[in-house]
Structure formats: C-alpha cells, structure tokens
Amino acid sequence: MSEAAMLNRHLAAAKPSATYRMIDRVAARRETGAKIISLSAGEPDFDTPAHICDAAVSAIRAGHTRYTQVAGLRPLREAVAAKFRNENGLEVSWQDTIVCSGGKQVIFNALAATLNEGDEVIVPAPYWVSYPEIVALCGASPIIVSCGEDAGFKLTPAALAAAISPRTRWVILNSPSNPTGAVYSRNELSALAEVLLAHPHVLVLSDDIYEHLIFDGAAFHTLAQVEPRLALRTLTMNGVSKAYSMTGWRIGFGTGPRWLLEAMEKLQGQQTSGACSISQHAALAALTGPQNFIETSRGIFEQRRNLAVRMLNETPGMSCRIPGGAFYAFAACAGLIGRTTPAGTLLETDEDVAIALLEECNVAVVHGSAFGLGPYIRFAYALDTDTLLNACESIRRFVDRLTA
C-alpha cells in the first residue's frame, strides 16, 4: 500500500493553506539573508496590551495551570455572553457559548459536528482559504459562489437563492472579509436573511472575527442581530485574536443554538479538551478590561489602508477597491499578466506575480486565486507605515521594470 493510500482520503485531497505556504517561502528566503517585507500574514503587528499580559502572568502565579471545563471557564463564558449581548444585541447567557482554541476550531467543530457525506456548504468567493478545505475534510462539498468586484465581493440574494439545494447544510458569511475587507450592511444582511427564511434546513456560520476593524464610521451588523428569527440556526463566531492583537493566544468563541454547542463540546472533549487555561484568563482580561486599544488600533489601520490603497491604485496595471474593514487590500493585477519580469519570468497567473514579488523585490503577498478569485493579490497592511510605504514603493519599481 502506498503512503498516500494510508491517509484519510479527505485529508489526502486537501490543499495546504496558501498563506502558510507563503510564510514558509518567506522563512526560506530570510534564511539566505534576504530582507523580506511580509504582507502575507493575517495578524496585527501590535503587541498584546499590557494589562492582558499581566493577567496571564497573574494566572500562572496563582496556579491556574490545570485543565478547565471543555467549553471554557465559566467567568470567560459569562464575559463572552456579555460581549454578544452588549455589542451585538444577541440575548444569550453563558450556557449559550463555547470557548475554543482559536476561531478556526470554532468553525471546524461546528462543521465536523454537523456535516455528512453528500452535504453541501455554500462558500462565497473570495473566501478565507480554510473554509472550503475544512468543508472537504468533513466529507462534504464546498459550493463556491463567485462574488466578483462588480458585486462588491459580496454574496447577493439572487446568487444565494440559486446556490441553495436540498443538500445545502450551511452557508458561510464573513464580514469584514478576509481577503477583501468587504463589509455587509444591515440592508444587505436583511436581504440575505429573507432568502434564508424560506429554507429552514440551512444553517448559517457568521464569521465576525474582524468585527472591530471596520472603517469610515460604518456600523457593524451580524446576521442573528439583523434577523432574530435566524438566531436558532446561526452560529456567530468571534474571538480575541484580531481585536486585541492576540493571535498566538489561540482563543476563539461562539454562540448559537444549544444543540449545536453541545455537539461541538462533545467533539472538542475528544479532541483538544478545554483551551489553554492561561490564555482563557488573558481573554477574560481582554473582554472585561479597558477597550481603548481597539479604537486606537482601528484608527491606525484605517490610515494604513488609505496609504496602501492609494499607492496600489497609482501602480500601473493594478487597481484596488477601498476595503471597508479588516486589514487586507485585494488588488486586481490583470494588467501585469502576460508581462515579463527583469529576471525573465513570464507572469501567466496571479500566483506567478506573488512569487515574482517575493523573489525579485523581496515583498511577500498572497495570490488571489488561493482565495477563489483571480487575478488578484492580497496585501495585509498590518505593518508600520514606513515599512508599508517601502513595500508599496518596491512593488511600483518592480512593475515599472516589467516588459511587454
């Protein structure tokens, strides 16, 4: 028997994360001494606020280093419930929550607990790279619905209605979006809700992890808030990673119908058990402590967005829609396809563009095709202004040297 035949067939067919593949490429280049500006990682560059770190140290010194309940410490679950009530208008108690080792585990647990062979999950594209792979790992089929720039990179009611079948189990909504930064308005969510109300067999996964990174004074809305009649079949996922610059702490959480949360807890109990106890105490401090860090970082990200979008739009052959949130710019690069780099590489795809930017101008980005829509490039503007300026100038010089 071959090595491949010994693997789970769903895992064997899965693709590795494109973002982590680019991170590996960056690491390999840096090992050669190259100075790389990486715009590929989806994490804030700010340090975790001091009061959160202090809470973690205090938890260690107090001996809070043992197992917790599988679904999370009750004080943290109470804080999570309060967050959903106060910020999102969801009438939930601590029993209506679950804490996991990162937002990705919330998503994985929900899908793994509910999907069977033959089930379908609607995944609007561009999508976060892990959505379709998690669906496939669970034995179901991702139904990719293309949401082009003419639709603002957002799912429309007509496209949603056309994609729903008797086999549809879930639809995934992500606002603000990774990779486009697109934000659904209240009216847009309400229109999608009208479609979903007519299909009671469809569950909704609302990925709100970038909730607090929303720009231009816009308000954030989540589906179960906009249409309470969908609350009993909606999993609302969030976490501390983006808002509080806590990506490495690995704490995500969610709220939804209790039958689903109980199934997710059962699965997690046989998988990882409770999330790291120290990280849970840190997350508690994040949710209950000072919140001024969020507004400060949001203002900085908005300034960076303006710089990145302006410079990308000034680069010949590229164009970039202004994102409404998150910290990504999704720039069209169709004008670069078919041209040749100074090193003699013919750019046939957006992946070629991304690799050439890394190898010839030491700037790392991720190609849009990895997110389900090309030819685009995703830029994570989660770096300081000077570094971001240098990266954009390097890209401009690279493009200027391309030949027809």
mmCIF file of C-alpha atoms in Angstrom:
data_model
loop_
_atom_site.group_PDB
_atom_site.id
_atom_site.type_symbol
_atom_site.label_atom_id
_atom_site.label_comp_id
_atom_site.label_asym_id
_atom_site.label_seq_id
_atom_site.Cartn_x
_atom_site.Cartn_y
_atom_site.Cartn_z
ATOM 1 C CA MET A 1 0.000 0.000 0.000
ATOM 2 C CA SER A 2 1.332 3.433 -0.920
ATOM 3 C CA GLU A 3 1.872 6.139 1.674
ATOM 4 C CA ALA A 4 -0.905 8.238 0.118
ATOM 5 C CA ALA A 5 -3.326 5.305 0.340
ATOM 6 C CA MET A 6 -2.685 5.100 4.082
ATOM 7 C CA LEU A 7 -4.011 8.633 4.653
ATOM 8 C CA ASN A 8 -7.591 9.625 5.256
ATOM 9 C CA ARG A 9 -8.926 10.250 1.743
ATOM 10 C CA HIS A 10 -10.336 13.657 2.627
ATOM 11 C CA LEU A 11 -7.030 14.762 4.137
ATOM 12 C CA ALA A 12 -5.107 13.360 1.166
ATOM 13 C CA ALA A 13 -7.202 15.516 -1.159
ATOM 14 C CA ALA A 14 -6.877 18.676 0.950
ATOM 15 C CA LYS A 15 -4.561 21.515 -0.019
ATOM 16 C CA PRO A 16 -2.221 23.172 2.477
ATOM 17 C CA SER A 17 -3.020 26.747 3.457
ATOM 18 C CA ALA A 18 -1.753 29.166 0.804
ATOM 19 C CA THR A 19 -0.985 31.784 3.435
ATOM 20 C CA TYR A 20 1.182 29.385 5.424
ATOM 21 C CA ARG A 21 2.918 28.216 2.260
ATOM 22 C CA MET A 22 3.872 31.824 1.587
ATOM 23 C CA ILE A 23 5.045 32.215 5.187
ATOM 24 C CA ASP A 24 7.277 29.157 4.638
ATOM 25 C CA ARG A 25 8.654 30.737 1.437
ATOM 26 C CA VAL A 26 9.403 33.923 3.361
ATOM 27 C CA ALA A 27 11.231 31.949 6.056
ATOM 28 C CA ALA A 28 13.302 30.145 3.420
ATOM 29 C CA ARG A 29 14.262 33.436 1.761
ATOM 30 C CA ARG A 30 15.202 35.002 5.086
ATOM 31 C CA GLU A 31 17.461 32.056 5.839
ATOM 32 C CA THR A 32 19.507 33.081 2.788
ATOM 33 C CA GLY A 33 19.953 36.558 4.253
ATOM 34 C CA ALA A 34 17.254 38.290 2.194
ATOM 35 C CA LYS A 35 15.416 41.134 3.945
ATOM 36 C CA ILE A 36 11.761 40.404 3.226
ATOM 37 C CA ILE A 37 8.782 42.678 3.867
ATOM 38 C CA SER A 38 5.934 40.264 4.515
ATOM 39 C CA LEU A 39 2.422 41.439 3.682
ATOM 40 C CA SER A 40 1.159 37.862 3.744
ATOM 41 C CA ALA A 41 0.351 37.138 7.397
ATOM 42 C CA GLY A 42 -3.122 37.933 8.693
ATOM 43 C CA GLU A 43 -2.216 39.260 12.116
ATOM 44 C CA PRO A 44 -1.820 42.698 13.701
ATOM 45 C CA ASP A 45 1.727 43.899 14.303
ATOM 46 C CA PHE A 46 0.861 45.461 17.681
ATOM 47 C CA ASP A 47 1.877 43.845 20.960
ATOM 48 C CA THR A 48 -0.872 42.392 23.132
ATOM 49 C CA PRO A 49 -1.955 45.139 25.594
ATOM 50 C CA ALA A 50 -0.010 45.067 28.850
ATOM 51 C CA HIS A 51 -2.997 44.508 31.155
ATOM 52 C CA ILE A 52 -3.839 41.318 29.236
ATOM 53 C CA CYS A 53 -0.286 40.011 29.540
ATOM 54 C CA ASP A 54 -0.286 40.912 33.232
ATOM 55 C CA ALA A 55 -3.480 38.899 33.722
ATOM 56 C CA ALA A 56 -1.814 35.873 32.139
ATOM 57 C CA VAL A 57 1.235 36.195 34.410
ATOM 58 C CA SER A 58 -1.017 36.559 37.438
ATOM 59 C CA ALA A 59 -2.947 33.439 36.398
ATOM 60 C CA ILE A 60 0.298 31.469 36.233
ATOM 61 C CA ARG A 61 1.424 32.691 39.640
ATOM 62 C CA ALA A 62 -1.996 31.912 41.107
ATOM 63 C CA GLY A 63 -1.685 28.331 39.905
ATOM 64 C CA HIS A 64 -4.400 28.454 37.220
ATOM 65 C CA THR A 65 -2.442 25.963 35.147
ATOM 66 C CA ARG A 66 -4.756 22.975 35.173
ATOM 67 C CA TYR A 67 -7.491 21.679 32.897
ATOM 68 C CA THR A 68 -10.604 23.790 32.502
ATOM 69 C CA GLN A 69 -14.106 22.773 31.514
ATOM 70 C CA VAL A 70 -14.197 21.674 27.894
ATOM 71 C CA ALA A 71 -16.439 24.577 26.841
ATOM 72 C CA GLY A 72 -14.350 27.115 28.772
ATOM 73 C CA LEU A 73 -14.094 28.750 32.164
ATOM 74 C CA ARG A 74 -17.459 29.983 33.364
ATOM 75 C CA PRO A 75 -16.209 33.570 34.051
ATOM 76 C CA LEU A 76 -14.910 33.753 30.482
ATOM 77 C CA ARG A 77 -18.136 32.321 29.063
ATOM 78 C CA GLU A 78 -20.080 34.899 31.067
ATOM 79 C CA ALA A 79 -17.873 37.634 29.597
ATOM 80 C CA VAL A 80 -18.384 36.224 26.108
ATOM 81 C CA ALA A 81 -22.150 36.209 26.616
ATOM 82 C CA ALA A 82 -22.000 39.806 27.862
ATOM 83 C CA LYS A 83 -19.998 40.770 24.764
ATOM 84 C CA PHE A 84 -22.630 39.244 22.466
ATOM 85 C CA ARG A 85 -25.443 40.966 24.400
ATOM 86 C CA ASN A 86 -23.848 44.395 24.674
ATOM 87 C CA GLU A 87 -22.100 44.671 21.323
ATOM 88 C CA ASN A 88 -24.286 42.537 19.065
ATOM 89 C CA GLY A 89 -27.742 42.636 20.606
ATOM 90 C CA LEU A 90 -27.931 38.847 20.979
ATOM 91 C CA GLU A 91 -29.920 37.718 24.011
ATOM 92 C CA VAL A 92 -27.697 34.890 25.205
ATOM 93 C CA SER A 93 -26.494 33.538 28.536
ATOM 94 C CA TRP A 94 -23.186 31.885 29.378
ATOM 95 C CA GLN A 95 -24.730 28.471 28.650
ATOM 96 C CA ASP A 96 -25.210 29.627 25.043
ATOM 97 C CA THR A 97 -21.460 29.990 24.449
ATOM 98 C CA ILE A 98 -18.396 27.892 23.765
ATOM 99 C CA VAL A 99 -14.684 28.730 24.004
ATOM 100 C CA CYS A 100 -12.211 27.013 21.683
ATOM 101 C CA SER A 101 -8.521 27.059 20.800
ATOM 102 C CA GLY A 102 -8.878 29.823 18.233
ATOM 103 C CA GLY A 103 -11.662 30.880 15.911
ATOM 104 C CA LYS A 104 -10.645 28.211 13.423
ATOM 105 C CA GLN A 105 -11.526 25.490 15.932
ATOM 106 C CA VAL A 106 -14.969 27.026 16.451
ATOM 107 C CA ILE A 107 -15.569 26.714 12.708
ATOM 108 C CA PHE A 108 -14.068 23.239 12.439
ATOM 109 C CA ASN A 109 -16.036 21.931 15.410
ATOM 110 C CA ALA A 110 -19.317 23.247 14.034
ATOM 111 C CA LEU A 111 -18.819 21.778 10.578
ATOM 112 C CA ALA A 112 -17.379 18.473 11.795
ATOM 113 C CA ALA A 113 -20.283 18.050 14.216
ATOM 114 C CA THR A 114 -22.954 18.523 11.544
ATOM 115 C CA LEU A 115 -21.696 17.515 8.096
ATOM 116 C CA ASN A 116 -22.144 14.132 6.442
ATOM 117 C CA GLU A 117 -21.299 12.693 3.040
ATOM 118 C CA GLY A 118 -23.383 14.385 0.369
ATOM 119 C CA ASP A 119 -23.964 17.594 2.336
ATOM 120 C CA GLU A 120 -23.123 20.951 0.753
ATOM 121 C CA VAL A 121 -21.808 24.194 2.213
ATOM 122 C CA ILE A 122 -22.165 27.467 0.319
ATOM 123 C CA VAL A 123 -18.866 29.360 0.375
ATOM 124 C CA PRO A 124 -18.870 32.841 -1.210
ATOM 125 C CA ALA A 125 -15.656 33.605 -3.103
ATOM 126 C CA PRO A 126 -13.308 35.301 -2.427
ATOM 127 C CA TYR A 127 -13.125 33.246 0.761
ATOM 128 C CA TRP A 128 -10.741 32.631 3.617
ATOM 129 C CA VAL A 129 -8.555 29.798 2.370
ATOM 130 C CA SER A 130 -9.574 27.375 5.135
ATOM 131 C CA TYR A 131 -13.347 27.402 4.558
ATOM 132 C CA PRO A 132 -13.547 25.015 1.574
ATOM 133 C CA GLU A 133 -10.762 22.814 2.900
ATOM 134 C CA ILE A 134 -12.477 22.344 6.275
ATOM 135 C CA VAL A 135 -15.735 21.510 4.498
ATOM 136 C CA ALA A 136 -13.972 18.910 2.347
ATOM 137 C CA LEU A 137 -12.117 17.452 5.344
ATOM 138 C CA CYS A 138 -15.515 16.867 6.939
ATOM 139 C CA GLY A 139 -16.615 14.851 3.903
ATOM 140 C CA ALA A 140 -18.985 17.448 2.460
ATOM 141 C CA SER A 141 -18.828 19.518 -0.735
ATOM 142 C CA PRO A 142 -17.998 23.232 -0.772
ATOM 143 C CA ILE A 143 -20.265 25.042 -3.240
ATOM 144 C CA ILE A 144 -18.226 28.027 -4.375
ATOM 145 C CA VAL A 145 -20.291 31.057 -5.356
ATOM 146 C CA SER A 146 -18.238 33.677 -7.183
ATOM 147 C CA CYS A 147 -18.828 37.196 -5.843
ATOM 148 C CA GLY A 148 -16.901 39.491 -8.154
ATOM 149 C CA GLU A 149 -15.803 43.056 -7.750
ATOM 150 C CA ASP A 150 -18.964 44.256 -9.512
ATOM 151 C CA ALA A 151 -20.912 42.857 -6.521
ATOM 152 C CA GLY A 152 -18.502 44.418 -4.049
ATOM 153 C CA PHE A 153 -17.051 40.946 -3.396
ATOM 154 C CA LYS A 154 -20.294 40.146 -1.518
ATOM 155 C CA LEU A 155 -22.931 37.440 -1.818
ATOM 156 C CA THR A 156 -26.177 38.683 -3.347
ATOM 157 C CA PRO A 157 -29.641 37.334 -2.516
ATOM 158 C CA ALA A 158 -30.057 36.065 -6.086
ATOM 159 C CA ALA A 159 -26.733 34.209 -6.000
ATOM 160 C CA LEU A 160 -27.572 32.712 -2.605
ATOM 161 C CA ALA A 161 -31.009 31.541 -3.735
ATOM 162 C CA ALA A 162 -29.536 29.956 -6.860
ATOM 163 C CA ALA A 163 -26.916 28.054 -4.838
ATOM 164 C CA ILE A 164 -29.250 26.534 -2.252
ATOM 165 C CA SER A 165 -30.230 22.929 -2.857
ATOM 166 C CA PRO A 166 -31.925 20.238 -0.742
ATOM 167 C CA ARG A 167 -28.392 19.133 0.220
ATOM 168 C CA THR A 168 -27.312 22.556 1.498
ATOM 169 C CA ARG A 169 -26.373 22.318 5.163
ATOM 170 C CA TRP A 170 -24.581 25.624 5.792
ATOM 171 C CA VAL A 171 -23.830 28.986 4.253
ATOM 172 C CA ILE A 172 -20.730 30.856 5.460
ATOM 173 C CA LEU A 173 -20.725 34.648 5.795
ATOM 174 C CA ASN A 174 -17.592 36.608 6.703
ATOM 175 C CA SER A 175 -17.831 40.342 7.407
ATOM 176 C CA PRO A 176 -15.494 42.189 7.362
ATOM 177 C CA SER A 177 -13.994 39.787 4.875
ATOM 178 C CA ASN A 178 -10.673 38.076 4.623
ATOM 179 C CA PRO A 179 -9.339 38.610 1.919
ATOM 180 C CA THR A 180 -11.267 41.593 0.516
ATOM 181 C CA GLY A 181 -12.202 43.699 3.533
ATOM 182 C CA ALA A 182 -15.791 43.811 2.237
ATOM 183 C CA VAL A 183 -18.437 44.649 4.853
ATOM 184 C CA TYR A 184 -22.103 43.671 4.660
ATOM 185 C CA SER A 185 -24.529 46.462 5.530
ATOM 186 C CA ARG A 186 -27.636 45.893 7.600
ATOM 187 C CA ASN A 187 -29.809 46.075 4.485
ATOM 188 C CA GLU A 188 -27.614 43.556 2.646
ATOM 189 C CA LEU A 189 -27.812 41.104 5.543
ATOM 190 C CA SER A 190 -31.562 41.614 5.781
ATOM 191 C CA ALA A 191 -31.941 40.758 2.098
ATOM 192 C CA LEU A 192 -29.908 37.569 2.535
ATOM 193 C CA ALA A 193 -31.992 36.719 5.597
ATOM 194 C CA GLU A 194 -35.178 36.845 3.542
ATOM 195 C CA VAL A 195 -33.775 34.136 1.294
ATOM 196 C CA LEU A 196 -32.641 32.017 4.239
ATOM 197 C CA LEU A 197 -36.011 32.236 5.995
ATOM 198 C CA ALA A 198 -37.500 30.353 3.066
ATOM 199 C CA HIS A 199 -35.018 27.485 3.552
ATOM 200 C CA PRO A 200 -35.250 26.267 7.169
ATOM 201 C CA HIS A 201 -32.837 23.379 6.542
ATOM 202 C CA VAL A 202 -29.889 25.774 6.036
ATOM 203 C CA LEU A 203 -27.612 26.723 8.954
ATOM 204 C CA VAL A 204 -25.566 29.933 8.923
ATOM 205 C CA LEU A 205 -21.976 30.385 10.084
ATOM 206 C CA SER A 206 -21.300 34.065 10.694
ATOM 207 C CA ASP A 207 -17.550 34.659 10.970
ATOM 208 C CA ASP A 208 -17.240 38.036 12.714
ATOM 209 C CA ILE A 209 -13.573 37.808 13.728
ATOM 210 C CA TYR A 210 -12.762 41.234 12.189
ATOM 211 C CA GLU A 211 -15.800 42.913 13.767
ATOM 212 C CA HIS A 212 -13.859 45.706 15.460
ATOM 213 C CA LEU A 213 -11.775 46.555 12.393
ATOM 214 C CA ILE A 214 -14.383 48.470 10.425
ATOM 215 C CA PHE A 215 -13.696 51.879 8.900
ATOM 216 C CA ASP A 216 -15.207 55.182 7.759
ATOM 217 C CA GLY A 217 -17.560 55.387 10.736
ATOM 218 C CA ALA A 218 -19.603 52.431 9.496
ATOM 219 C CA ALA A 219 -21.613 50.310 11.915
ATOM 220 C CA PHE A 220 -21.088 46.586 12.275
ATOM 221 C CA HIS A 221 -24.025 44.191 11.961
ATOM 222 C CA THR A 222 -24.263 40.435 12.329
ATOM 223 C CA LEU A 223 -26.966 38.218 10.837
ATOM 224 C CA ALA A 224 -28.626 36.914 14.026
ATOM 225 C CA GLN A 225 -28.908 40.518 15.210
ATOM 226 C CA VAL A 226 -30.467 41.730 11.959
ATOM 227 C CA GLU A 227 -32.905 38.817 11.730
ATOM 228 C CA PRO A 228 -33.594 37.247 15.166
ATOM 229 C CA ARG A 229 -35.720 34.539 13.535
ATOM 230 C CA LEU A 230 -32.474 33.046 12.234
ATOM 231 C CA ALA A 231 -30.761 33.011 15.644
ATOM 232 C CA LEU A 232 -31.745 29.401 16.347
ATOM 233 C CA ARG A 233 -29.846 28.205 13.280
ATOM 234 C CA THR A 234 -26.944 30.650 13.264
ATOM 235 C CA LEU A 235 -23.507 30.109 14.787
ATOM 236 C CA THR A 236 -21.935 33.506 15.460
ATOM 237 C CA MET A 237 -18.161 33.156 15.750
ATOM 238 C CA ASN A 238 -15.686 35.683 17.116
ATOM 239 C CA GLY A 239 -12.502 35.808 19.185
ATOM 240 C CA VAL A 240 -9.759 37.945 20.683
ATOM 241 C CA SER A 241 -7.067 37.418 18.055
ATOM 242 C CA LYS A 242 -7.613 40.408 15.748
ATOM 243 C CA ALA A 243 -9.290 42.961 18.023
ATOM 244 C CA TYR A 244 -6.801 42.586 20.884
ATOM 245 C CA SER A 245 -3.711 41.536 18.911
ATOM 246 C CA MET A 246 -3.782 38.065 20.486
ATOM 247 C CA THR A 247 -3.331 35.739 17.502
ATOM 248 C CA GLY A 248 -0.859 33.462 19.285
ATOM 249 C CA TRP A 249 -3.011 33.132 22.402
ATOM 250 C CA ARG A 250 -5.458 30.957 20.428
ATOM 251 C CA ILE A 251 -8.843 31.846 21.890
ATOM 252 C CA GLY A 252 -11.989 31.889 19.798
ATOM 253 C CA PHE A 253 -15.598 31.692 20.918
ATOM 254 C CA GLY A 254 -19.087 31.375 19.558
ATOM 255 C CA THR A 255 -22.783 31.429 20.331
ATOM 256 C CA GLY A 256 -25.605 29.542 18.710
ATOM 257 C CA PRO A 257 -28.347 27.002 19.350
ATOM 258 C CA ARG A 258 -27.627 24.795 22.344
ATOM 259 C CA TRP A 259 -28.000 21.523 20.435
ATOM 260 C CA LEU A 260 -25.147 22.645 18.200
ATOM 261 C CA LEU A 261 -22.974 23.907 21.044
ATOM 262 C CA GLU A 262 -23.467 20.635 22.917
ATOM 263 C CA ALA A 263 -22.350 18.678 19.846
ATOM 264 C CA MET A 264 -19.324 20.942 19.430
ATOM 265 C CA GLU A 265 -18.422 20.496 23.100
ATOM 266 C CA LYS A 266 -18.737 16.724 22.751
ATOM 267 C CA LEU A 267 -16.381 16.769 19.779
ATOM 268 C CA GLN A 268 -13.915 19.091 21.494
ATOM 269 C CA GLY A 269 -13.922 16.855 24.567
ATOM 270 C CA GLN A 270 -12.485 14.045 22.438
ATOM 271 C CA GLN A 271 -10.138 16.355 20.543
ATOM 272 C CA THR A 272 -8.320 19.093 22.476
ATOM 273 C CA SER A 273 -10.462 19.451 25.609
ATOM 274 C CA GLY A 274 -10.546 22.981 27.002
ATOM 275 C CA ALA A 275 -8.459 25.797 25.567
ATOM 276 C CA CYS A 276 -5.236 26.831 27.336
ATOM 277 C CA SER A 277 -6.125 27.921 30.863
ATOM 278 C CA ILE A 278 -3.675 30.840 30.846
ATOM 279 C CA SER A 279 -4.977 32.095 27.517
ATOM 280 C CA GLN A 280 -8.525 31.938 28.853
ATOM 281 C CA HIS A 281 -7.598 34.183 31.792
ATOM 282 C CA ALA A 282 -5.929 36.563 29.351
ATOM 283 C CA ALA A 283 -9.031 36.594 27.153
ATOM 284 C CA LEU A 284 -11.166 37.350 30.201
ATOM 285 C CA ALA A 285 -8.989 40.391 30.901
ATOM 286 C CA ALA A 286 -9.306 41.434 27.255
ATOM 287 C CA LEU A 287 -13.099 41.319 27.260
ATOM 288 C CA THR A 288 -13.620 42.894 30.686
ATOM 289 C CA GLY A 289 -10.713 45.348 30.836
ATOM 290 C CA PRO A 290 -10.025 48.687 29.096
ATOM 291 C CA GLN A 291 -11.219 48.768 25.479
ATOM 292 C CA ASN A 292 -9.396 51.890 24.244
ATOM 293 C CA PHE A 293 -6.803 49.706 22.473
ATOM 294 C CA ILE A 294 -9.431 48.725 19.906
ATOM 295 C CA GLU A 295 -10.240 52.263 18.839
ATOM 296 C CA THR A 296 -6.569 53.247 18.704
ATOM 297 C CA SER A 297 -5.559 50.300 16.534
ATOM 298 C CA ARG A 298 -8.572 50.757 14.270
ATOM 299 C CA GLY A 299 -7.559 54.347 13.573
ATOM 300 C CA ILE A 300 -4.018 53.262 12.717
ATOM 301 C CA PHE A 301 -5.267 50.512 10.396
ATOM 302 C CA GLU A 302 -7.532 52.979 8.616
ATOM 303 C CA GLN A 303 -4.562 55.274 7.961
ATOM 304 C CA ARG A 304 -2.560 52.328 6.645
ATOM 305 C CA ARG A 305 -5.451 51.278 4.445
ATOM 306 C CA ASN A 306 -5.613 54.716 2.871
ATOM 307 C CA LEU A 307 -1.881 54.665 2.143
ATOM 308 C CA ALA A 308 -1.844 51.149 0.701
ATOM 309 C CA VAL A 309 -4.902 51.613 -1.498
ATOM 310 C CA ARG A 310 -3.683 54.938 -2.839
ATOM 311 C CA MET A 311 -0.256 53.576 -3.757
ATOM 312 C CA LEU A 312 -1.636 50.388 -5.288
ATOM 313 C CA ASN A 313 -4.024 52.396 -7.432
ATOM 314 C CA GLU A 314 -1.095 54.538 -8.555
ATOM 315 C CA THR A 315 0.773 51.428 -9.722
ATOM 316 C CA PRO A 316 0.318 50.812 -13.481
ATOM 317 C CA GLY A 317 -1.531 47.581 -14.236
ATOM 318 C CA MET A 318 -3.064 47.345 -10.752
ATOM 319 C CA SER A 319 -6.282 48.603 -9.199
ATOM 320 C CA CYS A 320 -7.712 48.280 -5.712
ATOM 321 C CA ARG A 321 -11.215 48.744 -4.351
ATOM 322 C CA ILE A 322 -11.317 50.542 -0.997
ATOM 323 C CA PRO A 323 -11.931 47.874 1.680
ATOM 324 C CA GLY A 324 -14.447 48.674 4.390
ATOM 325 C CA GLY A 325 -12.754 46.690 7.128
ATOM 326 C CA ALA A 326 -10.201 44.088 8.287
ATOM 327 C CA PHE A 327 -6.586 44.835 7.266
ATOM 328 C CA TYR A 328 -6.408 43.496 3.727
ATOM 329 C CA ALA A 329 -6.318 45.136 0.317
ATOM 330 C CA PHE A 330 -7.439 42.889 -2.546
ATOM 331 C CA ALA A 331 -5.834 44.401 -5.626
ATOM 332 C CA ALA A 332 -6.549 43.391 -9.205
ATOM 333 C CA CYS A 333 -3.376 42.604 -11.130
ATOM 334 C CA ALA A 334 -4.786 41.680 -14.544
ATOM 335 C CA GLY A 335 -2.649 44.396 -16.114
ATOM 336 C CA LEU A 336 0.518 42.510 -15.093
ATOM 337 C CA ILE A 337 -0.464 39.172 -16.621
ATOM 338 C CA GLY A 338 1.420 38.394 -19.831
ATOM 339 C CA ARG A 339 4.350 40.634 -18.980
ATOM 340 C CA THR A 340 7.927 39.573 -18.204
ATOM 341 C CA THR A 341 9.955 40.378 -15.084
ATOM 342 C CA PRO A 342 13.534 41.704 -15.101
ATOM 343 C CA ALA A 343 14.682 38.162 -14.234
ATOM 344 C CA GLY A 344 12.938 36.822 -17.334
ATOM 345 C CA THR A 345 9.875 35.264 -15.691
ATOM 346 C CA LEU A 346 6.672 35.376 -17.726
ATOM 347 C CA LEU A 347 3.745 36.287 -15.467
ATOM 348 C CA GLU A 348 0.971 33.938 -16.545
ATOM 349 C CA THR A 349 -1.055 33.851 -13.306
ATOM 350 C CA ASP A 350 -1.529 35.867 -10.142
ATOM 351 C CA GLU A 351 0.487 33.205 -8.320
ATOM 352 C CA ASP A 352 3.362 33.976 -10.699
ATOM 353 C CA VAL A 353 3.010 37.628 -9.721
ATOM 354 C CA ALA A 354 3.130 36.794 -5.996
ATOM 355 C CA ILE A 355 6.195 34.568 -6.371
ATOM 356 C CA ALA A 356 7.998 37.133 -8.512
ATOM 357 C CA LEU A 357 7.292 39.893 -5.988
ATOM 358 C CA LEU A 358 8.888 37.733 -3.304
ATOM 359 C CA GLU A 359 11.886 36.599 -5.299
ATOM 360 C CA GLU A 360 12.637 39.798 -7.230
ATOM 361 C CA CYS A 361 11.625 42.637 -4.920
ATOM 362 C CA ASN A 362 11.514 40.934 -1.502
ATOM 363 C CA VAL A 363 7.844 41.668 -0.827
ATOM 364 C CA ALA A 364 5.577 38.783 0.199
ATOM 365 C CA VAL A 365 1.873 38.780 -0.703
ATOM 366 C CA VAL A 366 -0.668 36.008 -1.363
ATOM 367 C CA HIS A 367 -2.247 35.419 -4.767
ATOM 368 C CA GLY A 368 -5.983 35.941 -5.045
ATOM 369 C CA SER A 369 -6.641 32.609 -6.748
ATOM 370 C CA ALA A 370 -5.868 30.927 -3.423
ATOM 371 C CA PHE A 371 -8.934 32.733 -2.090
ATOM 372 C CA GLY A 372 -11.080 31.651 -5.016
ATOM 373 C CA LEU A 373 -10.797 34.693 -7.295
ATOM 374 C CA GLY A 374 -8.020 35.786 -9.613
ATOM 375 C CA PRO A 375 -6.144 37.579 -10.938
ATOM 376 C CA TYR A 376 -5.831 39.459 -7.650
ATOM 377 C CA ILE A 377 -3.214 39.896 -4.941
ATOM 378 C CA ARG A 378 -3.985 40.117 -1.218
ATOM 379 C CA PHE A 379 -1.914 42.616 0.753
ATOM 380 C CA ALA A 380 -2.072 42.540 4.561
ATOM 381 C CA TYR A 381 -1.346 46.121 5.633
ATOM 382 C CA ALA A 382 -0.645 45.057 9.234
ATOM 383 C CA LEU A 383 2.798 46.694 9.329
ATOM 384 C CA ASP A 384 4.048 50.112 10.386
ATOM 385 C CA THR A 385 3.640 52.970 7.949
ATOM 386 C CA ASP A 386 7.307 53.255 6.943
ATOM 387 C CA THR A 387 7.575 49.543 6.170
ATOM 388 C CA LEU A 388 4.289 49.620 4.267
ATOM 389 C CA LEU A 389 5.496 52.624 2.264
ATOM 390 C CA ASN A 390 8.740 50.828 1.399
ATOM 391 C CA ALA A 391 6.817 47.740 0.304
ATOM 392 C CA CYS A 392 4.484 49.710 -1.974
ATOM 393 C CA GLU A 393 7.407 51.622 -3.482
ATOM 394 C CA SER A 394 9.233 48.338 -4.137
ATOM 395 C CA ILE A 395 6.174 46.952 -5.879
ATOM 396 C CA ARG A 396 5.904 50.078 -8.015
ATOM 397 C CA ARG A 397 9.574 49.819 -9.048
ATOM 398 C CA PHE A 398 9.092 46.119 -9.871
ATOM 399 C CA VAL A 399 6.086 46.873 -12.062
ATOM 400 C CA ASP A 400 7.872 49.725 -13.809
ATOM 401 C CA ARG A 401 10.591 47.279 -14.889
ATOM 402 C CA LEU A 402 8.213 44.735 -16.427
ATOM 403 C CA THR A 403 8.382 44.356 -20.178
ATOM 404 C CA ALA A 404 5.558 43.589 -22.587
#
